């Protein structure tokens, strides 16, 4: 599976962005997917994940109620809708996939990252 993240950019605090992650490979619909982020000088952290079926979604506490993860298996695409953005959301965002059940940490494939910058 190859992953290509896009949709990052510069936005003011309170604004919105939608990240996309295009996946190649015929097994996408059997992969659970996740978003991670890494802010400057910090370790990479989990943001959200969605099960292969799309039925189970998990979020880190700091984005609950503001971010929504979704997937379109017909288009082999993962999304992250980010609303009410805060300066502390500034980071490089990575999409990741793994075969099977949802996970908060263990992923097999990673995209290249897309930069999100939120100005105050």
mmCIF file of C-alpha atoms in Angstrom:
data_model
loop_
_atom_site.group_PDB
_atom_site.id
_atom_site.type_symbol
_atom_site.label_atom_id
_atom_site.label_comp_id
_atom_site.label_asym_id
_atom_site.label_seq_id
_atom_site.Cartn_x
_atom_site.Cartn_y
_atom_site.Cartn_z
ATOM 1 C CA UNK A 1 0.000 0.000 0.000
ATOM 2 C CA UNK A 2 1.275 3.450 -0.911
ATOM 3 C CA UNK A 3 -0.162 6.535 0.752
ATOM 4 C CA UNK A 4 -0.189 10.132 -0.463
ATOM 5 C CA UNK A 5 -1.349 12.821 1.965
ATOM 6 C CA UNK A 6 -2.492 16.243 0.817
ATOM 7 C CA UNK A 7 -4.590 19.211 1.881
ATOM 8 C CA UNK A 8 -2.319 20.932 4.354
ATOM 9 C CA UNK A 9 -1.744 24.653 4.348
ATOM 10 C CA UNK A 10 -1.825 27.875 6.329
ATOM 11 C CA UNK A 11 -5.035 28.779 8.122
ATOM 12 C CA UNK A 12 -6.028 31.223 10.845
ATOM 13 C CA UNK A 13 -7.090 30.020 14.247
ATOM 14 C CA UNK A 14 -10.736 29.002 14.179
ATOM 15 C CA UNK A 15 -10.552 27.999 10.542
ATOM 16 C CA UNK A 16 -10.927 24.638 8.855
ATOM 17 C CA UNK A 17 -8.962 22.318 6.613
ATOM 18 C CA UNK A 18 -9.646 18.907 5.139
ATOM 19 C CA UNK A 19 -6.764 16.512 4.706
ATOM 20 C CA UNK A 20 -6.909 13.676 2.219
ATOM 21 C CA UNK A 21 -4.873 10.518 1.943
ATOM 22 C CA UNK A 22 -5.010 8.640 -1.355
ATOM 23 C CA UNK A 23 -4.100 4.977 -1.102
ATOM 24 C CA UNK A 24 -3.017 2.577 -3.779
ATOM 25 C CA UNK A 25 -3.551 -1.139 -3.599
ATOM 26 C CA UNK A 26 -6.551 -3.381 -3.817
ATOM 27 C CA UNK A 27 -6.547 -4.214 -0.105
ATOM 28 C CA UNK A 28 -7.298 -0.668 1.105
ATOM 29 C CA UNK A 29 -10.778 -1.590 2.218
ATOM 30 C CA UNK A 30 -9.307 -4.238 4.520
ATOM 31 C CA UNK A 31 -6.929 -1.771 6.170
ATOM 32 C CA UNK A 32 -7.577 0.269 9.246
ATOM 33 C CA UNK A 33 -6.338 3.834 8.777
ATOM 34 C CA UNK A 34 -4.979 6.510 11.042
ATOM 35 C CA UNK A 35 -3.780 10.089 11.195
ATOM 36 C CA UNK A 36 -0.753 11.118 13.219
ATOM 37 C CA UNK A 37 0.997 14.440 13.610
ATOM 38 C CA UNK A 38 4.395 15.716 14.608
ATOM 39 C CA UNK A 39 4.889 19.258 15.802
ATOM 40 C CA UNK A 40 8.322 20.932 15.689
ATOM 41 C CA UNK A 41 10.529 19.591 18.436
ATOM 42 C CA UNK A 42 7.981 17.029 19.558
ATOM 43 C CA UNK A 43 7.410 13.340 19.043
ATOM 44 C CA UNK A 44 4.862 12.047 16.609
ATOM 45 C CA UNK A 45 1.445 11.569 18.222
ATOM 46 C CA UNK A 46 -1.758 9.774 17.404
ATOM 47 C CA UNK A 47 -4.644 11.934 16.190
ATOM 48 C CA UNK A 48 -7.434 9.671 14.943
ATOM 49 C CA UNK A 49 -8.112 6.261 13.469
ATOM 50 C CA UNK A 50 -10.910 4.498 11.637
ATOM 51 C CA UNK A 51 -11.529 0.789 11.256
ATOM 52 C CA UNK A 52 -11.509 -0.864 7.837
ATOM 53 C CA UNK A 53 -15.310 -0.898 7.839
ATOM 54 C CA UNK A 54 -15.563 2.751 8.811
ATOM 55 C CA UNK A 55 -17.743 1.811 11.751
ATOM 56 C CA UNK A 56 -15.276 2.414 14.598
ATOM 57 C CA UNK A 57 -13.511 5.726 15.023
ATOM 58 C CA UNK A 58 -11.102 6.791 17.740
ATOM 59 C CA UNK A 59 -9.749 10.267 18.516
ATOM 60 C CA UNK A 60 -7.158 11.695 20.824
ATOM 61 C CA UNK A 61 -8.782 13.871 23.475
ATOM 62 C CA UNK A 62 -7.374 17.152 22.210
ATOM 63 C CA UNK A 63 -9.221 16.900 18.861
ATOM 64 C CA UNK A 64 -12.515 15.355 19.952
ATOM 65 C CA UNK A 65 -15.439 17.437 18.771
ATOM 66 C CA UNK A 66 -13.262 19.370 16.314
ATOM 67 C CA UNK A 67 -11.804 16.733 13.965
ATOM 68 C CA UNK A 68 -13.653 14.044 12.024
ATOM 69 C CA UNK A 69 -11.993 11.068 10.387
ATOM 70 C CA UNK A 70 -13.724 9.323 7.519
ATOM 71 C CA UNK A 71 -12.962 7.076 4.585
ATOM 72 C CA UNK A 72 -14.342 6.330 1.160
ATOM 73 C CA UNK A 73 -13.392 2.786 0.276
ATOM 74 C CA UNK A 74 -14.727 3.171 -3.261
ATOM 75 C CA UNK A 75 -12.198 5.964 -3.813
ATOM 76 C CA UNK A 76 -9.398 4.458 -1.705
ATOM 77 C CA UNK A 77 -9.243 7.711 0.214
ATOM 78 C CA UNK A 78 -8.992 8.666 3.862
ATOM 79 C CA UNK A 79 -10.035 12.102 5.133
ATOM 80 C CA UNK A 80 -9.525 14.254 8.190
ATOM 81 C CA UNK A 81 -11.887 17.197 8.519
ATOM 82 C CA UNK A 82 -10.352 19.678 10.938
ATOM 83 C CA UNK A 83 -12.548 22.468 12.326
ATOM 84 C CA UNK A 84 -11.946 25.121 14.976
ATOM 85 C CA UNK A 85 -8.240 24.836 14.418
ATOM 86 C CA UNK A 86 -5.876 26.069 17.102
ATOM 87 C CA UNK A 87 -2.220 27.126 16.895
ATOM 88 C CA UNK A 88 -1.309 23.987 18.828
ATOM 89 C CA UNK A 89 -2.649 21.908 15.923
ATOM 90 C CA UNK A 90 0.308 23.102 13.872
ATOM 91 C CA UNK A 91 2.242 20.022 12.758
ATOM 92 C CA UNK A 92 3.109 17.754 9.904
ATOM 93 C CA UNK A 93 0.214 15.340 9.529
ATOM 94 C CA UNK A 94 0.799 11.769 8.400
ATOM 95 C CA UNK A 95 -1.642 9.139 7.286
ATOM 96 C CA UNK A 96 -0.963 5.495 7.993
ATOM 97 C CA UNK A 97 -2.541 2.135 7.350
ATOM 98 C CA UNK A 98 -2.431 -1.377 8.725
ATOM 99 C CA UNK A 99 -4.072 -4.612 7.755
ATOM 100 C CA UNK A 100 -6.799 -5.625 10.168
ATOM 101 C CA UNK A 101 -8.118 -4.090 13.369
ATOM 102 C CA UNK A 102 -7.843 -0.479 14.433
ATOM 103 C CA UNK A 103 -4.744 0.597 16.364
ATOM 104 C CA UNK A 104 -3.497 3.685 18.161
ATOM 105 C CA UNK A 105 0.150 3.066 17.404
ATOM 106 C CA UNK A 106 1.149 0.113 15.237
ATOM 107 C CA UNK A 107 0.931 0.841 11.528
ATOM 108 C CA UNK A 108 2.669 -0.765 8.582
ATOM 109 C CA UNK A 109 2.485 1.898 5.888
ATOM 110 C CA UNK A 110 3.008 5.656 6.126
ATOM 111 C CA UNK A 111 2.403 8.596 3.847
ATOM 112 C CA UNK A 112 4.891 11.407 3.341
ATOM 113 C CA UNK A 113 3.151 14.005 5.501
ATOM 114 C CA UNK A 114 1.426 17.302 4.831
ATOM 115 C CA UNK A 115 2.129 20.486 6.787
ATOM 116 C CA UNK A 116 -0.656 22.257 8.636
ATOM 117 C CA UNK A 117 0.132 25.690 10.052
ATOM 118 C CA UNK A 118 -2.410 27.501 12.211
ATOM 119 C CA UNK A 119 -1.718 31.165 12.873
ATOM 120 C CA UNK A 120 -2.993 32.964 15.937
#
